[in-house]
Amino acid sequence: KHSNVHHAIGFNGHGVPQTTLAGAILASTISRDAHEFADLFAKPGFAWPPEPLTWIGGNILTGVMGAMDARVDRKVRATQ
């Protein structure tokens, strides 16, 4: 819809080098210059499943991860 809006997200930890590279890639995209690493960060063409499957899958994964976290917590407490 808005082809003139560019963004970069997902930097964590020691993200300063990644942020600098993302800025250079965004700048080259805006100025319509080719950047040698631009293809590495191109948006993948993944199609998410339709609702309610996305919601169901998200809730299942959240529940599984919560159960795994609780199990690890119980094991850690048992060893203390």
GROMACS .gro file of N, CA, C and O in nm, residues 28-80:
model
  212
   28SER      N    1   2.035   0.270   0.101
   28SER     CA    2   2.053   0.236  -0.041
   28SER      C    3   1.919   0.206  -0.108
   28SER      O    4   1.899   0.236  -0.225
   29THR      N    5   1.826   0.148  -0.032
   29THR     CA    6   1.692   0.120  -0.087
   29THR      C    7   1.619   0.250  -0.118
   29THR      O    8   1.558   0.265  -0.224
   30ILE      N    9   1.627   0.345  -0.026
   30ILE     CA   10   1.559   0.474  -0.045
   30ILE      C   11   1.618   0.549  -0.163
   30ILE      O   12   1.546   0.610  -0.243
   31SER      N   13   1.751   0.544  -0.177
   31SER     CA   14   1.816   0.616  -0.288
   31SER      C   15   1.820   0.533  -0.417
   31SER      O   16   1.877   0.575  -0.516
   32ARG      N   17   1.759   0.414  -0.412
   32ARG     CA   18   1.749   0.324  -0.527
   32ARG      C   19   1.886   0.276  -0.577
   32ARG      O   20   1.905   0.250  -0.695
   33ASP      N   21   1.982   0.265  -0.486
   33ASP     CA   22   2.113   0.209  -0.517
   33ASP      C   23   2.113   0.062  -0.473
   33ASP      O   24   2.044   0.024  -0.380
   34ALA      N   25   2.195  -0.017  -0.538
   34ALA     CA   26   2.206  -0.158  -0.500
   34ALA      C   27   2.305  -0.171  -0.385
   34ALA      O   28   2.410  -0.111  -0.385
   35HIS      N   29   2.268  -0.249  -0.284
   35HIS     CA   30   2.359  -0.280  -0.174
   35HIS      C   31   2.391  -0.428  -0.181
   35HIS      O   32   2.304  -0.511  -0.207
   36GLU      N   33   2.518  -0.463  -0.157
   36GLU     CA   34   2.560  -0.601  -0.176
   36GLU      C   35   2.492  -0.700  -0.082
   36GLU      O   36   2.482  -0.819  -0.113
   37PHE      N   37   2.442  -0.654   0.034
   37PHE     CA   38   2.377  -0.744   0.129
   37PHE      C   39   2.225  -0.731   0.131
   37PHE      O   40   2.159  -0.792   0.214
   38ALA      N   41   2.168  -0.653   0.043
   38ALA     CA   42   2.024  -0.629   0.046
   38ALA      C   43   1.942  -0.756   0.029
   38ALA      O   44   1.838  -0.773   0.093
   39ASP      N   45   1.989  -0.849  -0.053
   39ASP     CA   46   1.914  -0.974  -0.075
   39ASP      C   47   1.908  -1.061   0.049
   39ASP      O   48   1.815  -1.141   0.065
   40LEU      N   49   2.005  -1.047   0.139
   40LEU     CA   50   2.004  -1.127   0.262
   40LEU      C   51   1.888  -1.091   0.353
   40LEU      O   52   1.843  -1.173   0.432
   41PHE      N   53   1.842  -0.967   0.344
   41PHE     CA   54   1.738  -0.919   0.435
   41PHE      C   55   1.606  -0.893   0.365
   41PHE      O   56   1.519  -0.826   0.419
   42ALA      N   57   1.590  -0.946   0.245
   42ALA     CA   58   1.464  -0.927   0.172
   42ALA      C   59   1.352  -0.999   0.245
   42ALA      O   60   1.372  -1.104   0.307
   43LYS      N   61   1.235  -0.943   0.239
   43LYS     CA   62   1.119  -1.002   0.305
   43LYS      C   63   1.084  -1.135   0.240
   43LYS      O   64   1.064  -1.143   0.119
   44PRO      N   65   1.077  -1.242   0.319
   44PRO     CA   66   1.043  -1.371   0.260
   44PRO      C   67   0.897  -1.375   0.217
   44PRO      O   68   0.814  -1.303   0.270
   45GLY      N   69   0.868  -1.460   0.125
   45GLY     CA   70   0.732  -1.471   0.074
   45GLY      C   71   0.649  -1.575   0.147
   45GLY      O   72   0.577  -1.651   0.084
   46PHE      N   73   0.661  -1.581   0.279
   46PHE     CA   74   0.587  -1.680   0.357
   46PHE      C   75   0.442  -1.636   0.374
   46PHE      O   76   0.415  -1.523   0.415
   47ALA      N   77   0.350  -1.725   0.344
   47ALA     CA   78   0.208  -1.695   0.362
   47ALA      C   79   0.158  -1.761   0.490
   47ALA      O   80   0.167  -1.882   0.506
   48TRP      N   81   0.112  -1.681   0.584
   48TRP     CA   82   0.058  -1.734   0.709
   48TRP      C   83  -0.075  -1.802   0.682
   48TRP      O   84  -0.150  -1.761   0.592
   49PRO      N   85  -0.109  -1.904   0.760
   49PRO     CA   86  -0.240  -1.968   0.741
   49PRO      C   87  -0.351  -1.871   0.780
   49PRO      O   88  -0.329  -1.778   0.857
   50PRO      N   89  -0.470  -1.894   0.728
   50PRO     CA   90  -0.581  -1.803   0.759
   50PRO      C   91  -0.628  -1.819   0.904
   50PRO      O   92  -0.600  -1.920   0.969
   51GLU      N   93  -0.695  -1.717   0.953
   51GLU     CA   94  -0.757  -1.728   1.086
   51GLU      C   95  -0.872  -1.827   1.075
   51GLU      O   96  -0.933  -1.837   0.970
   52PRO      N   97  -0.905  -1.903   1.173
   52PRO     CA   98  -0.852  -1.906   1.309
   52PRO      C   99  -0.730  -1.996   1.327
   52PRO      O  100  -0.683  -2.014   1.438
   53LEU      N  101  -0.675  -2.053   1.218
   53LEU     CA  102  -0.562  -2.144   1.232
   53LEU      C  103  -0.439  -2.074   1.292
   53LEU      O  104  -0.367  -2.133   1.372
   54THR      N  105  -0.415  -1.950   1.254
   54THR     CA  106  -0.302  -1.876   1.310
   54THR      C  107  -0.319  -1.858   1.460
   54THR      O  108  -0.226  -1.877   1.538
   55TRP      N  109  -0.439  -1.824   1.503
   55TRP     CA  110  -0.468  -1.803   1.647
   55TRP      C  111  -0.452  -1.935   1.723
   55TRP      O  112  -0.390  -1.939   1.829
   56ILE      N  113  -0.505  -2.042   1.667
   56ILE     CA  114  -0.496  -2.174   1.732
   56ILE      C  115  -0.349  -2.216   1.745
   56ILE      O  116  -0.303  -2.258   1.851
   57GLY      N  117  -0.275  -2.206   1.635
   57GLY     CA  118  -0.134  -2.241   1.636
   57GLY      C  119  -0.054  -2.158   1.735
   57GLY      O  120   0.032  -2.209   1.807
   58GLY      N  121  -0.081  -2.029   1.739
   58GLY     CA  122  -0.012  -1.941   1.834
   58GLY      C  123  -0.039  -1.979   1.978
   58GLY      O  124   0.051  -1.981   2.062
   59ASN      N  125  -0.165  -2.012   2.008
   59ASN     CA  126  -0.200  -2.051   2.144
   59ASN      C  127  -0.140  -2.186   2.182
   59ASN      O  128  -0.097  -2.206   2.297
   60ILE      N  129  -0.135  -2.277   2.088
   60ILE     CA  130  -0.072  -2.407   2.115
   60ILE      C  131   0.077  -2.388   2.145
   60ILE      O  132   0.129  -2.441   2.244
   61LEU      N  133   0.146  -2.310   2.062
   61LEU     CA  134   0.289  -2.287   2.084
   61LEU      C  135   0.314  -2.215   2.217
   61LEU      O  136   0.408  -2.248   2.289
   62THR      N  137   0.231  -2.118   2.249
   62THR     CA  138   0.246  -2.047   2.377
   62THR      C  139   0.227  -2.142   2.493
   62THR      O  140   0.302  -2.138   2.592
   63GLY      N  141   0.128  -2.230   2.485
   63GLY     CA  142   0.105  -2.328   2.591
   63GLY      C  143   0.219  -2.426   2.605
   63GLY      O  144   0.263  -2.458   2.717
   64VAL      N  145   0.272  -2.475   2.493
   64VAL     CA  146   0.384  -2.569   2.497
   64VAL      C  147   0.508  -2.503   2.557
   64VAL      O  148   0.576  -2.561   2.643
   65MET      N  149   0.538  -2.382   2.515
   65MET     CA  150   0.655  -2.312   2.570
   65MET      C  151   0.637  -2.282   2.718
   65MET      O  152   0.733  -2.292   2.796
   66GLY      N  153   0.517  -2.247   2.760
   66GLY     CA  154   0.490  -2.225   2.902
   66GLY      C  155   0.508  -2.352   2.983
   66GLY      O  156   0.565  -2.350   3.093
   67ALA      N  157   0.462  -2.465   2.930
   67ALA     CA  158   0.478  -2.594   2.999
   67ALA      C  159   0.625  -2.633   3.008
   67ALA      O  160   0.672  -2.682   3.111
   68MET      N  161   0.700  -2.611   2.901
   68MET     CA  162   0.843  -2.640   2.904
   68MET      C  163   0.916  -2.553   3.005
   68MET      O  164   1.003  -2.600   3.079
   69ASP      N  165   0.880  -2.426   3.011
   69ASP     CA  166   0.941  -2.334   3.107
   69ASP      C  167   0.910  -2.377   3.250
   69ASP      O  168   0.999  -2.377   3.337
   70ALA      N  169   0.787  -2.416   3.276
   70ALA     CA  170   0.748  -2.462   3.410
   70ALA      C  171   0.823  -2.589   3.447
   70ALA      O  172   0.866  -2.606   3.562
   71ARG      N  173   0.841  -2.679   3.350
   71ARG     CA  174   0.915  -2.804   3.378
   71ARG      C  175   1.060  -2.774   3.415
   71ARG      O  176   1.115  -2.832   3.509
   72VAL      N  177   1.124  -2.685   3.341
   72VAL     CA  178   1.262  -2.648   3.373
   72VAL      C  179   1.269  -2.582   3.510
   72VAL      O  180   1.359  -2.612   3.589
   73ASP      N  181   1.173  -2.495   3.541
   73ASP     CA  182   1.170  -2.431   3.673
   73ASP      C  183   1.160  -2.535   3.784
   73ASP      O  184   1.229  -2.525   3.886
   74ARG      N  185   1.075  -2.637   3.765
   74ARG     CA  186   1.061  -2.742   3.868
   74ARG      C  187   1.191  -2.819   3.885
   74ARG      O  188   1.233  -2.849   3.997
   75LYS      N  189   1.260  -2.849   3.776
   75LYS     CA  190   1.387  -2.922   3.785
   75LYS      C  191   1.493  -2.838   3.855
   75LYS      O  192   1.571  -2.890   3.935
   76VAL      N  193   1.498  -2.710   3.825
   76VAL     CA  194   1.596  -2.622   3.888
   76VAL      C  195   1.569  -2.612   4.037
   76VAL      O  196   1.662  -2.620   4.119
   77ARG      N  197   1.442  -2.596   4.075
   77ARG     CA  198   1.409  -2.586   4.217
   77ARG      C  199   1.439  -2.716   4.292
   77ARG      O  200   1.478  -2.714   4.408
   78ALA      N  201   1.424  -2.830   4.226
   78ALA     CA  202   1.449  -2.959   4.290
   78ALA      C  203   1.598  -2.980   4.315
   78ALA      O  204   1.634  -3.053   4.408
   79THR      N  205   1.683  -2.918   4.237
   79THR     CA  206   1.828  -2.935   4.255
   79THR      C  207   1.887  -2.835   4.352
   79THR      O  208   2.004  -2.846   4.386
   80GLN      N  209   1.810  -2.741   4.399
   80GLN     CA  210   1.863  -2.638   4.490
   80GLN      C  211   1.858  -2.683   4.632
   80GLN      O  212   1.783  -2.753   4.682
   0.00000   0.00000   0.00000
